[in-house]
Every structure is written in structure tokens, then in C-alpha cells.
Short mmCIF file of C-alpha atoms and ligand atoms in Angstrom, two decimals:
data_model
loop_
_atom_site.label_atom_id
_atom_site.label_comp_id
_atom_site.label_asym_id
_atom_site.label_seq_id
_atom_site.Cartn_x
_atom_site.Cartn_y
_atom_site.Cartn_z
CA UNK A 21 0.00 0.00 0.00
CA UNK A 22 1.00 3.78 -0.96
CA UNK A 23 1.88 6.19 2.09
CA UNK A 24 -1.37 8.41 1.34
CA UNK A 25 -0.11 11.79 -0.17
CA UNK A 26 -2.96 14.92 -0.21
CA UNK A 27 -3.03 15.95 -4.12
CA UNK A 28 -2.30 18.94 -5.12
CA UNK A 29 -3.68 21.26 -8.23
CA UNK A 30 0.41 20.36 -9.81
CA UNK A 31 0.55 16.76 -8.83
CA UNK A 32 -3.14 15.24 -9.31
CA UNK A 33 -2.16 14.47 -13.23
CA UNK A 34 1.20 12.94 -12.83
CA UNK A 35 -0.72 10.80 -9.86
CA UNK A 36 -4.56 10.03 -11.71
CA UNK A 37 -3.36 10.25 -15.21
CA UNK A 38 -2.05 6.74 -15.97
CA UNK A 39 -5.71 6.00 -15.00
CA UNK A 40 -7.41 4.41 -17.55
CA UNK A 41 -10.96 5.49 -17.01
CA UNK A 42 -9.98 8.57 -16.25
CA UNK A 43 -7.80 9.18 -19.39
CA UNK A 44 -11.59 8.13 -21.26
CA UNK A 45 -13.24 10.90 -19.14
CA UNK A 46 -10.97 13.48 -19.32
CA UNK A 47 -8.00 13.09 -22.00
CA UNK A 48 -5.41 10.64 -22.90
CA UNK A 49 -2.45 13.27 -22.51
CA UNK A 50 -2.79 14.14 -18.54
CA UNK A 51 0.12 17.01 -19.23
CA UNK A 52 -3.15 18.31 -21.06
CA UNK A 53 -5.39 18.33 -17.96
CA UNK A 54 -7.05 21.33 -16.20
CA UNK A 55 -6.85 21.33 -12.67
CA UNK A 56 -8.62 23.63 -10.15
CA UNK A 57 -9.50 22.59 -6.20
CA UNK A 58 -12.90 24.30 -5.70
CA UNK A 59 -13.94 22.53 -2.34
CA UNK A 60 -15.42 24.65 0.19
CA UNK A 61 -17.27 22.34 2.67
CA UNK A 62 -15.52 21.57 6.37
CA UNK A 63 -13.43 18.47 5.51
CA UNK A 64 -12.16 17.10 1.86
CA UNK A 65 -10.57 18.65 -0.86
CA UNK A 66 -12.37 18.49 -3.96
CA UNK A 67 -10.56 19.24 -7.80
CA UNK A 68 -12.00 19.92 -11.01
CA UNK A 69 -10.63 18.20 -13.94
CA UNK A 70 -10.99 18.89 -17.18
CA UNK A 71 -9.55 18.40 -20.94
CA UNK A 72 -10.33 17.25 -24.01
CA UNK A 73 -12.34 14.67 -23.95
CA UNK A 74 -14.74 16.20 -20.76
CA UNK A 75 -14.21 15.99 -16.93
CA UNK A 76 -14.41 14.34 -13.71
CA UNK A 77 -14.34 15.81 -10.03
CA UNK A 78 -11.73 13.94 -7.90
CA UNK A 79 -12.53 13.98 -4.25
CA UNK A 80 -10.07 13.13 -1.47
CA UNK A 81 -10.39 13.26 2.16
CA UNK A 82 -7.70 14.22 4.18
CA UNK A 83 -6.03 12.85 7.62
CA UNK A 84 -7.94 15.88 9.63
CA UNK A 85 -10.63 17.82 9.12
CA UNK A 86 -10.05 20.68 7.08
CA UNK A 87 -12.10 23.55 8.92
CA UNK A 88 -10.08 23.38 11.85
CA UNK A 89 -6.93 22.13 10.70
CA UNK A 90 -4.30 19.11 11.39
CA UNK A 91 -5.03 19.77 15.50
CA UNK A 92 -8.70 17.51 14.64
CA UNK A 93 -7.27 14.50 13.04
CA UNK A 94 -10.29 12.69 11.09
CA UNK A 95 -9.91 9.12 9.46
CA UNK A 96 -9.10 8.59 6.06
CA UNK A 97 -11.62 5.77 6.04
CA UNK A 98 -14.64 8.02 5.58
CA UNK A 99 -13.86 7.69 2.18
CA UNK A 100 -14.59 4.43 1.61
CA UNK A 101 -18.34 5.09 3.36
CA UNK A 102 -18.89 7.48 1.40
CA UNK A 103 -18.11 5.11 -2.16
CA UNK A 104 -20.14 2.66 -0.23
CA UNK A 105 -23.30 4.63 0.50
CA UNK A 106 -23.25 5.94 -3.70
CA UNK A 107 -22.95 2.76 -4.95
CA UNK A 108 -25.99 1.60 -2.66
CA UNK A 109 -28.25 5.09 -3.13
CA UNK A 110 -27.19 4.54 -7.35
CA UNK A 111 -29.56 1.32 -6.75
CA UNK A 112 -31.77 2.75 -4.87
CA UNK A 113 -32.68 5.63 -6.77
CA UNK A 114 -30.97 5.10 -9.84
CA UNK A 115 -29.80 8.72 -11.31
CA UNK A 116 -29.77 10.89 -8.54
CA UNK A 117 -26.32 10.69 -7.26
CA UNK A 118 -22.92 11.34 -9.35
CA UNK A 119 -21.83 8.67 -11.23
CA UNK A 120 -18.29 6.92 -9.69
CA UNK A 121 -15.48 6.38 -11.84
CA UNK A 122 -12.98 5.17 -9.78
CA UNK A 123 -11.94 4.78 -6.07
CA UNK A 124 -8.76 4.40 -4.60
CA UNK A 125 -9.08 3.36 -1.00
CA UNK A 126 -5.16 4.12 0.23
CA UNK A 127 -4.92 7.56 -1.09
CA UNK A 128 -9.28 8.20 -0.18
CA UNK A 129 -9.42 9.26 -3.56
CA UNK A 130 -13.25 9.15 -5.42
CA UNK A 131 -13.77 10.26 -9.10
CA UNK A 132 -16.75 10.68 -10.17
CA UNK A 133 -18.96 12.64 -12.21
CA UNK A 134 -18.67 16.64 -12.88
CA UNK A 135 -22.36 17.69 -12.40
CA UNK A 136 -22.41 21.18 -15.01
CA UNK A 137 -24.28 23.38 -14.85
CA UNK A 138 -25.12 22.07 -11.48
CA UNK A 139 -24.67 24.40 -8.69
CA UNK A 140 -25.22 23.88 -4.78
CA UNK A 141 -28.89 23.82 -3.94
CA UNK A 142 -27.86 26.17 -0.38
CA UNK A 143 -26.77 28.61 -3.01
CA UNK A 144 -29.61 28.87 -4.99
CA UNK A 145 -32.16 29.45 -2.52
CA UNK A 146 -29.99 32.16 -1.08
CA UNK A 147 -29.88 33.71 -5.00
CA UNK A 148 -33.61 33.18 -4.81
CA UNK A 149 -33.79 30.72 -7.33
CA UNK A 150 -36.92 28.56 -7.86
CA UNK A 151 -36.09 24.80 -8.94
CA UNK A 152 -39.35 23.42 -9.24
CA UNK A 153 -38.09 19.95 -9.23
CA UNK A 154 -36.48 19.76 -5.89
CA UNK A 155 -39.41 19.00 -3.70
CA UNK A 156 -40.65 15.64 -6.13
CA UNK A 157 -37.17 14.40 -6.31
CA UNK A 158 -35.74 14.59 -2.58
CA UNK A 159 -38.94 13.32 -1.36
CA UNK A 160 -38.70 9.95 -3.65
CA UNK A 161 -34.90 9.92 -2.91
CA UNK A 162 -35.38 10.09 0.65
CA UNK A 163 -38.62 7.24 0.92
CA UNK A 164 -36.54 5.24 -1.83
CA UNK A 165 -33.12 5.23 -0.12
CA UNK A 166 -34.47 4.53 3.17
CA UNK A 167 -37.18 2.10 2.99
CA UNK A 168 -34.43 0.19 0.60
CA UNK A 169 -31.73 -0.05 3.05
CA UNK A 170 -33.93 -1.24 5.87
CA UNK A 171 -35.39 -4.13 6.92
CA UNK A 172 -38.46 -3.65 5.36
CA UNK A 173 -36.85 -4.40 2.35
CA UNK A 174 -34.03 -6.01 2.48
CA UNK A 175 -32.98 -9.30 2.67
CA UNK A 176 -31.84 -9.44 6.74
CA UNK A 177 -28.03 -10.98 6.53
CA UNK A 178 -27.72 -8.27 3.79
CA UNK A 179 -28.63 -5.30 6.40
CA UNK A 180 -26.81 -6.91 9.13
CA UNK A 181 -23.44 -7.32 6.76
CA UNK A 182 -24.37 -3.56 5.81
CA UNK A 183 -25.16 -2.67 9.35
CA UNK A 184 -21.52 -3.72 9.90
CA UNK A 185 -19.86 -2.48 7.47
CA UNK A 186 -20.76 1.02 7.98
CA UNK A 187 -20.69 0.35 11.52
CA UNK A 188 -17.21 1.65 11.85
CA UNK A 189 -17.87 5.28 10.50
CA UNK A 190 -17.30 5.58 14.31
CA UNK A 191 -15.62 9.16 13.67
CA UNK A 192 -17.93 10.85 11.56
CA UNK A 193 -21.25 9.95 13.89
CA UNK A 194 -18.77 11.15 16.59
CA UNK A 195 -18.94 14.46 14.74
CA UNK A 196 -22.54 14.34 14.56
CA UNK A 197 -23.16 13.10 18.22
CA UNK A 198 -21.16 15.57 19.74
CA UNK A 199 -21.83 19.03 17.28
CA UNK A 200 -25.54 18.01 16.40
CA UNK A 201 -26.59 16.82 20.04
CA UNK A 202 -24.90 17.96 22.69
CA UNK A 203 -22.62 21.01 21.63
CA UNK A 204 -25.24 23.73 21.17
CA UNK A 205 -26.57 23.12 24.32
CA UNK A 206 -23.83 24.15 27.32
CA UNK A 207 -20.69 26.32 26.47
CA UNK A 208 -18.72 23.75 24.23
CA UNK A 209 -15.58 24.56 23.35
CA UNK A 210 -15.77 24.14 19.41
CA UNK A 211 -19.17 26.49 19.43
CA UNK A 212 -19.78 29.92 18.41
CA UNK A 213 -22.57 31.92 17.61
CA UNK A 214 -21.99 35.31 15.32
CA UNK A 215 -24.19 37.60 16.67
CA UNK A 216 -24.14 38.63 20.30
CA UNK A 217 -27.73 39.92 19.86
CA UNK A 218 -28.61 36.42 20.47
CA UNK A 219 -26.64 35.95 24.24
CA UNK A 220 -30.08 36.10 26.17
CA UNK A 221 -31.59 33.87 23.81
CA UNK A 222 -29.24 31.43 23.65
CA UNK A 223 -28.61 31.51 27.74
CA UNK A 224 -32.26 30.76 28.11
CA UNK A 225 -32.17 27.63 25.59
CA UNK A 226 -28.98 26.32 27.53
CA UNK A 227 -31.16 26.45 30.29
CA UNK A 228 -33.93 25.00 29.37
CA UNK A 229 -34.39 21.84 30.82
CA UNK A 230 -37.24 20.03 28.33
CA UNK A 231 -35.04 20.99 25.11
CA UNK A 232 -32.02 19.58 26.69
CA UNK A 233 -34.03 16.27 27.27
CA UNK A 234 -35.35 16.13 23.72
CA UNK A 235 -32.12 16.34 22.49
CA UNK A 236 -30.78 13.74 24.41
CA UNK A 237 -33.86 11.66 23.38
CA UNK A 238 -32.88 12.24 20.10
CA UNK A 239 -29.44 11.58 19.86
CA UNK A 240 -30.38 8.30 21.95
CA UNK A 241 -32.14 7.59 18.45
CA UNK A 242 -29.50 8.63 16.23
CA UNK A 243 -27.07 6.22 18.05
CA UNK A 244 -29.30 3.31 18.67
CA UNK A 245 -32.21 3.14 16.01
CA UNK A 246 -30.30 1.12 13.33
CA UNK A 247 -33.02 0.96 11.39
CA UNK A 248 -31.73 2.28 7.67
CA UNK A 249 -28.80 3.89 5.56
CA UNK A 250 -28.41 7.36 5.96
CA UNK A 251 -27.09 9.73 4.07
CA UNK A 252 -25.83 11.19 7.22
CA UNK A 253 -25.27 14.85 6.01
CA UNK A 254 -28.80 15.55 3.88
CA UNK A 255 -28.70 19.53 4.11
CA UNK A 256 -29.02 21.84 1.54
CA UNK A 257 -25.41 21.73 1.03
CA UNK A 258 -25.21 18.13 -0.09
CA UNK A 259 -27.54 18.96 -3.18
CA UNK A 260 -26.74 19.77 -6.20
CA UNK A 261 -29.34 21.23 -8.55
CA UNK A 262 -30.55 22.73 -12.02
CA UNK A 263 -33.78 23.83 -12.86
CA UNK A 264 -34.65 20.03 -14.47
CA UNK A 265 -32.18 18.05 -12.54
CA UNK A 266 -31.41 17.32 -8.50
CA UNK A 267 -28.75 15.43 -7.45
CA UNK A 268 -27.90 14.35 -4.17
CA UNK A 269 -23.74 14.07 -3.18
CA UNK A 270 -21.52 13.45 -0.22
CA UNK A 271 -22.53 11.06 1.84
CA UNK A 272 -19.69 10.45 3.75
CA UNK A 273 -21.33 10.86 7.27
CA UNK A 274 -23.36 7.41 5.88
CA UNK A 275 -24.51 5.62 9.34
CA UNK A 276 -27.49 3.35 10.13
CA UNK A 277 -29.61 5.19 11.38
CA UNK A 278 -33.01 6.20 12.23
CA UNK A 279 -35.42 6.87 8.61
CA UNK A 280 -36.52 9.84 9.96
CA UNK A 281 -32.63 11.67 10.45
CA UNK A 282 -32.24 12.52 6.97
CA UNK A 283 -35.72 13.41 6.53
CA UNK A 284 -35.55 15.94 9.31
CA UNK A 285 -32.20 17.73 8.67
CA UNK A 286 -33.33 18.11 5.20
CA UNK A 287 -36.27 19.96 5.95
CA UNK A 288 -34.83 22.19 8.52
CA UNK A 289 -32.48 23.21 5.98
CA UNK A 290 -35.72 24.34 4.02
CA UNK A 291 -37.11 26.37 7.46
CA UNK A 292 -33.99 27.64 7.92
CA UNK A 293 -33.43 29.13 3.92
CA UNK A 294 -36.99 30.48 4.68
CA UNK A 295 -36.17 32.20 7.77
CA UNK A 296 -32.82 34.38 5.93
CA UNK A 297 -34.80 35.19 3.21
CA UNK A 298 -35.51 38.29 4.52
CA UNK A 299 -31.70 38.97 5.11
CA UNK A 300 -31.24 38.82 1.33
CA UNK A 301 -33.86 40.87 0.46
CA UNK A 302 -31.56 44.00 -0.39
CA UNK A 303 -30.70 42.58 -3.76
CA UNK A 304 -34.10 43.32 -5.48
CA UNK A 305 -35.29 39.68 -5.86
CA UNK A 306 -38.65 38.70 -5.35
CA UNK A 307 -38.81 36.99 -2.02
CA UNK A 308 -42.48 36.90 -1.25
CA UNK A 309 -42.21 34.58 -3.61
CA UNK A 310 -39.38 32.45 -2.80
CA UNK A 311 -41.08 32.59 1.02
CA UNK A 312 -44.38 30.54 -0.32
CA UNK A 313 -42.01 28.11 -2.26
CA UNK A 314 -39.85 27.00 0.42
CA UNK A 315 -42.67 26.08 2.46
CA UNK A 316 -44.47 24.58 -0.42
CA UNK A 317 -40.91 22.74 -1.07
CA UNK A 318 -41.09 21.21 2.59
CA UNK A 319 -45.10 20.07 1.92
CA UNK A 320 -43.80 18.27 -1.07
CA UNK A 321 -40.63 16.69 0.52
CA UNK A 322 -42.97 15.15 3.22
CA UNK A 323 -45.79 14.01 1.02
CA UNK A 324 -43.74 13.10 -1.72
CA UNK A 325 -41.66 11.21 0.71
CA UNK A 326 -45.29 9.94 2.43
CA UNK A 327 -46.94 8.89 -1.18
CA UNK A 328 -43.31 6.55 -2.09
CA UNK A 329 -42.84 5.61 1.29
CA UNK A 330 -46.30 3.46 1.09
CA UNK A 331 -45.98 2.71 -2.36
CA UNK A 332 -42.92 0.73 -1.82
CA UNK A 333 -44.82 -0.68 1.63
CA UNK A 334 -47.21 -2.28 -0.20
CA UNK A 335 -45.34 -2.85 -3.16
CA UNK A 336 -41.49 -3.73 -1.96
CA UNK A 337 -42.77 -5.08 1.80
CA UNK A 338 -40.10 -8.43 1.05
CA UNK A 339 -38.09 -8.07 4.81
CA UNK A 340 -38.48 -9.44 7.83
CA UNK A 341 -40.73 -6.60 9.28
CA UNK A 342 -44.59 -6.31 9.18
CA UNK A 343 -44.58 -9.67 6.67
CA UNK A 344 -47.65 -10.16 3.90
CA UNK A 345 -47.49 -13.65 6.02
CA UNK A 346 -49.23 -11.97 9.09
CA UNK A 347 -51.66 -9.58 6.98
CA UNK A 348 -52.51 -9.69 3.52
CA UNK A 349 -51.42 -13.59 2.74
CA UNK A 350 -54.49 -14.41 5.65
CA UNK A 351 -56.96 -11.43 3.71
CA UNK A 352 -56.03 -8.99 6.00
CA UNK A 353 -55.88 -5.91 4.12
CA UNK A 354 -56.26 -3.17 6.88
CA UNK A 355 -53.24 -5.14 9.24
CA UNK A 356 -50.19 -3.68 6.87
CA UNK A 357 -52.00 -0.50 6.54
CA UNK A 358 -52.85 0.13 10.40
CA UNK A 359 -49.23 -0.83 10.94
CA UNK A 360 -47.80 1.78 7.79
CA UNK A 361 -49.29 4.32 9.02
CA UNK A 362 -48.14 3.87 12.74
CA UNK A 363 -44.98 3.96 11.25
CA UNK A 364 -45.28 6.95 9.28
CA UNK A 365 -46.50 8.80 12.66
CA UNK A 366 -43.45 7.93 14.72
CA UNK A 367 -41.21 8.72 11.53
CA UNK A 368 -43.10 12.14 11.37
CA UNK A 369 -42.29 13.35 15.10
CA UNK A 370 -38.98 12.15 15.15
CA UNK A 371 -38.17 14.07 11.52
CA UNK A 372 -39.53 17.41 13.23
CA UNK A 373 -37.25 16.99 16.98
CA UNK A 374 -34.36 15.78 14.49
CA UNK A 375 -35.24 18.87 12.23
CA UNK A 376 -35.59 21.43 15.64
CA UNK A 377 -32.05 20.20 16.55
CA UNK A 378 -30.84 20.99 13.47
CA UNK A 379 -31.61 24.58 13.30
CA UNK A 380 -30.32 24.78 16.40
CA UNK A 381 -26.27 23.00 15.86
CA UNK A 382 -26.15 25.81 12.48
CA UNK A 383 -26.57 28.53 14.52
CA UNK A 384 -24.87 27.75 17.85
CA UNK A 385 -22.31 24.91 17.15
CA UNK A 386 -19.37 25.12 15.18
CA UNK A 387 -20.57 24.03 11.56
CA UNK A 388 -22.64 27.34 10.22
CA UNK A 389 -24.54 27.60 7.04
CA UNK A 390 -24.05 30.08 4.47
CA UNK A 391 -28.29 30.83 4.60
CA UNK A 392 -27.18 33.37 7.68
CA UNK A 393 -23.66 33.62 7.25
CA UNK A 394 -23.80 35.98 4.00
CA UNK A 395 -26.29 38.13 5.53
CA UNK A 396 -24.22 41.25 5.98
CA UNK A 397 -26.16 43.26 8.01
CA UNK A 398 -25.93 42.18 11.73
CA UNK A 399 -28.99 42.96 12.88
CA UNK A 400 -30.56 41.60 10.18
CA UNK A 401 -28.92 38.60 10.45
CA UNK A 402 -29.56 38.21 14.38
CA UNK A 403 -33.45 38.53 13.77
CA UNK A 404 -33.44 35.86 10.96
CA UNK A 405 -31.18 33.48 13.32
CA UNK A 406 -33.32 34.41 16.50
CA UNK A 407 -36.84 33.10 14.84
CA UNK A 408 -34.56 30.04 13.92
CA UNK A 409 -33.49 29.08 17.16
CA UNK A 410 -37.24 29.45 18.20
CA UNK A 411 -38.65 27.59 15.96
CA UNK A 412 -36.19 24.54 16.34
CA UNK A 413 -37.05 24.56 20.01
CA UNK A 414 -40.52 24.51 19.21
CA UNK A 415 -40.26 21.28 16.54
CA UNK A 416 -38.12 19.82 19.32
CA UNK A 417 -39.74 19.96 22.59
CA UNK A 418 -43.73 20.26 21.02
CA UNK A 419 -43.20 17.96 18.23
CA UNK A 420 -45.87 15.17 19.75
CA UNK A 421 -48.25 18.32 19.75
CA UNK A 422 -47.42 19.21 16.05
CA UNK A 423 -50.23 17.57 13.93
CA UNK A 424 -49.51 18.49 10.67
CA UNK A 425 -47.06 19.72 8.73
CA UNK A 426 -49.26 22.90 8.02
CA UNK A 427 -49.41 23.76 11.96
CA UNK A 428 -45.37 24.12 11.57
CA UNK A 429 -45.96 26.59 8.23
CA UNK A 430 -48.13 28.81 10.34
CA UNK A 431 -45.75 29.19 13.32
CA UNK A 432 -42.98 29.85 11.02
CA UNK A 433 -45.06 32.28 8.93
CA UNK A 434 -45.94 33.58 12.59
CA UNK A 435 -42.18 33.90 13.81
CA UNK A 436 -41.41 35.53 9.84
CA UNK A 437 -43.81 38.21 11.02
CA UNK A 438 -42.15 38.78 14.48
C1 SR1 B 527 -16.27 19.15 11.64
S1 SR1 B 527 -17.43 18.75 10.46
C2 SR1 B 527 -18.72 19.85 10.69
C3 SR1 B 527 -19.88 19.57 9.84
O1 SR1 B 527 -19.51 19.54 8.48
C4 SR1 B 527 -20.17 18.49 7.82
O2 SR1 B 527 -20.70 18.91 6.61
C5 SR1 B 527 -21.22 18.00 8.78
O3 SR1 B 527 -22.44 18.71 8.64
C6 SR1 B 527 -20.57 18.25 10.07
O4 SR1 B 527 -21.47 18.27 11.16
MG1 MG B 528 -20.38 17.31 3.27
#
């Protein structure tokens, strides 16, 4: 095995271009090859390719994470998840993640597809775009991906050999255990919050003893509710759209997990966009607009996500759970269905405490998001955050009160007005 070796924009075609796949992506002659690193998230470095016969993205994770520097070292090993969890979502959903070319486990090197003219679905909805595709295809990726990697689907010694093989991802749910669950809620170290507008606010949520329960009771989930493969990571961030196409990448935080994880930090992602809109309302754009889409967008996640989930219940039922031998094989129609849509209910509150905690880590933990980030104006930016950290208390400590989906779009709309 190689000593692993971080590329560089000068060395990545002496090292990739002897490849053979990639020479068919890109171009034969690698001395011809375009090189530019463009990653910008917390922990890999990420290179465009290109020449003359097209491109490819080449991926690498490094021995640390990259936000805070060598001082966090971070296992190399989260590479491999992350080829795992594409090839099994590719199956799953066919289409809506990049396509792999090749993956070198030693030097945690993945090349894959160059999505163009993709661009980051966080982006977007801070520009105000409208992708009117996005709500259809994350709700079918998200029922597809996780009713297929569960037991309600799979064949059991498959999901247990899955189970533990991503198993040891030990690091990266570390990440998540500590900076989703527990950081944002006493004086961690690694946090920080921007805007000092927010100290009273955020003293009262460190003391507030029913949030800091429902956290716990969630991260009890996250760690011991192996029930699917997650993506790990869904946020806006992890999207990559154009106005026909969505694609879904980086799922390197890939755990089992509860079904409902991904669900809910996808849709808090949505709350939160809709909460800075009005910090990016200085450019001109229409954001009325953009206000009724996002919470249209999280209406059609859900019931998109609702509609495939049963579909593939009564369709794809072939695991070990809830078996056609107990209901319909004995002319029990209503036994799957009661059962369906007992699970739907518990998936539902435990998407809105997972999507309340959330809110909460991107505005008080160390990872931010750029939604509040590039609003320049403090004040601004404080009042969008504040109605944020309200609202994620609210989905977490009421969220066996919240009946629908439409009581959440009224409180938010409420908080908007605030
Ligand atoms: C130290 S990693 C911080 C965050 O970046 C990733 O994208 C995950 O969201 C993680 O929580
Ligand atoms: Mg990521």
C-alpha cells in the first residue's frame, strides 16, 4: 500500500493520469489536464478536472478535518463510506447521485462525475432561485433510499453485513453526536454563535431543561435506532441542482440510522433558507415569492416522501418486518395499513425533533450555514437566526403536539412576522 499523499492542483495528473478510465473521461495526454480545487465544505478537498475529452471531479479526504486544521485528526476511512453509500443510493434511486469512476481506498481518492451546470442547492435558494423539481425528487430519494436499506426491504443478513460495514464510521457519527446533540446546548468549546444579539436567547435555551431532554432523546435515536442507511449529512449543502435536474452528493457521514434523520435535517435546511430570506432581500429579488415556495418545497418533501414511502410498503414489503405472512397472505388488508401508518407517525415526530435540533447545531455549534452567514447586516442577520433558534425549540420539545405539517408553516409564517 502507498503512504497516502494529499493531491495537489500540480501533482493530481502525474498521480490520476495513468488512470485508464480517467484518461476516457478526461484526455489521454494528462500534461493536457485542467486542474482547479474548488472545495469549500468543512473536511475534503475536492478538484475539477478537465480536458479534451470532458471531466471528472476527484474527491479526497484528508487525515484531519479541514475547517479546523491538522489539531482535529479525522480518518481517512470516511472515504470508503462514502463510495459505499453511492454505490448503494445509485440502486436505490438510480440517477440521482454522481456517477463513480474510480476509487482508490489508500490515497481516499473518489472520481466521479462533474455535475455542469449544477450548482449547490444552499446557493440557490440564497440567490432566490426557484427549482421546481427539488421538492418531487428529494422526497422519492429520501422514501426510496431509506425504505431500501432497511429491513423492510431487504434481505436481513444483507442489512446486518451492511449494518456492519458502515458500523465503523465511528468518527464521523462522533462528529454528529457531539456538534448536532450535545454542543449547542452548554458552552462547548468548538461552538460559536456570530451575533451577540442572540446571548439572552441562547442563555435561556442552555437552560432549558425540556429541550435539553429532547435532544438527548434524540441523539439516543441517532445512536441506537439502526433501522436504515443514511445519508448522514442531507442539508441543503449536499444537493446539487438545475432547474430540471437534482442530485444528491456526499454522503460520507453514511450511518445506520433512524429513517426519519435525513428526513428531518433536510427539511430544517428548508425552514432555515426560509427564515434568511428576509436577510437577502436588499438585492431586489422577489422573495415573497421564494417565502411561499420554500414552504411549499417542505409540503412536497414530506408528502412526496409519504406517497413513495407506502408505495414501496405495499409494493417492496419483502423483509423481515410487518410480513404479507401476518396480513394480507391471511386477507387482511387493513393489518399492513394500520401498521404503515403507525410507522409513518413515529417517523413524522422524530423528523420534526431531528429537524428542531438541526436549526439549532447551524446557529450555535461550530458548523454554520451560508443561509445566515452571507447576511451582511448584523442585525438583520440576528433577527433571521433568532426566529430560527425558536422555531427549532418549538419542533423539538412540542413535536408530539405538532399535527400536521401545516401547523409548523403557520408558526414559522408567525415567527417571519415577528
Ligand atoms: C467538523 S465537520 C462539521 C460539519 O460539516 C459536515 O458537513 C457536517 O455537517 C458536520 O457536522
Ligand atoms: Mg459534506
Amino acid at each position: 500500500t502507498q503512504v497516502f499523499a494529499a493531491l495537489s492542483v500540480e501533482t493530481l495528473p502525474g498521480r490520476l493520469g495513468g488512470n485508464a478510465i480517467l484518461k476516457e473521461k478526461i484526455g489521454e495526454d494528462s500534461a493536457r489536464w485542467e486542474v482547479r480545487e474548488v472545495g469549500d465544505g468543512n473536511l475534503n478537498l475536492v478538484f475539477i478536472v478537465t480536458g479534451e475529452s470532458g471531466a471528472a471531479i476527484v474527491k479526497q479526504a484528508l487525515p484531519y478535518v479541514r475547517l479546523v486544521g491538522e489539531s482535529w485528526p479525522l480518518p481517512l476511512k470516511r472515504s470508503y463510506f462514502e463510495y459505499h453509500a453511492l454505490a448503494r443510493q445509485s440502486q436505490r434511486d438510480p440517477g440521482m447521485v454522481p456517477e463513480i469512476y474510480c476509487f482508490d481506498a489508500a490515497q481516499a481518492i473518489i472520481a466521479m462525475e462533474f455535475l455542469t451546470p449544477h450548482v449547490i442547492l444552499r446557493r440557490a435558494l440564497i440567490d432566490g432561485r426557484i427549482l421546481p423539481k427539488i421538492g418531487q425528487d428529494l422526497g422519492l430519494f429520501c422514501a426510496r433510499t431509506l425504505f431500501r436499506g432497511s429491513d423492510l426491504s431487504m434481505i436481513t443478513r444483507d442489512k446486518k453485513a451492511d449494518m456492519a460495514l458502515f458500523a465503523d464510521n465511528i468518527e464521523l457519527c462522533d462528529i454528529t453526536e457531539n456538534l448536532v446533540f450535545s454542543d449547542p446546548y452548554f458552552e462547548a468549546t468548538l461552538n460559536r454563535h456570530t451575533s451577540p444579539q442572540l446571548d439572552p436567547l441562547v442563555a435561556e435555551l442552555r437552560g432549558d431543561r425540556d429541550l435539553k431532554v429532547e435532544a438527548q432523546r434524540l441523539k439516543h435515536l441517532f445512536s441506537a435506532k439502526a433501522e436504515t442507511l443514511c445519508h448522514g449529512d442531507l442539508h441543503t449543502g449536499s444537493v446539487m441542482v438545475t432547474e430540471e435536474e437534482t442530485r444528491v452528493i456526499d454522503p460520507e457521514f453514511a450511518f445506520y440510522g433512524p429513517i426519519s434523520f435525513d428526513v428531518g435535517m433536510l427539511l430544517a435546511n428548508f425552514w432555515m433558507s426560509y427564515l434568511a430570506q428576509s436577510g437577502h432581500e436588499s438585492d431586489g429579488s422577489k422573495r415573497d415569492e421564494m417565502r411561499v415556495y420554500l414552504l411549499d418545497t417542505v409540503e412536497t418533501i414530506w408528502e412526496t416522501f409519504r406517497a413513495e414511502f407506502a408505495n414501496l410498503w405495499r409494493n417492496e414489503r419483502k423483509g423481515i418486518l410487518y410480513q404479507a405472512s401476518l396480513f394480507e397472505d391471511q386477507g387482511d388488508m387493513l393489518g399492513a395499513e394500520q401498521a404503515l401508518n403507525i410507522v409513518l407517525d413515529e417517523i413524522y415526530r422524530e423528523m420534526l425533533g431531528f429537524a428542531g435540533i438541526e436549526m439549532h447545531r447551524r446557529i450555535l455549534g461550530l458548523a454554520h450555514n451560508a443561509d445566515f452567514e452571507t447576511i451582511a447586516d448584523p442585525d438583520r442577520r440576528a433577527a433571521c437566526e433568532k426566529k430560527a433558534l425558536k422555531l427549532g425549540r418549538h419542533l423539538a420539545v412540542n413535536r408530539h403536539r405538532i399535527h400536521s405539517l401545516k401547523d409548523v408553516r403557520a408558526t414559522a409564517e408567525l415567527l417571519e412576522k415577528e
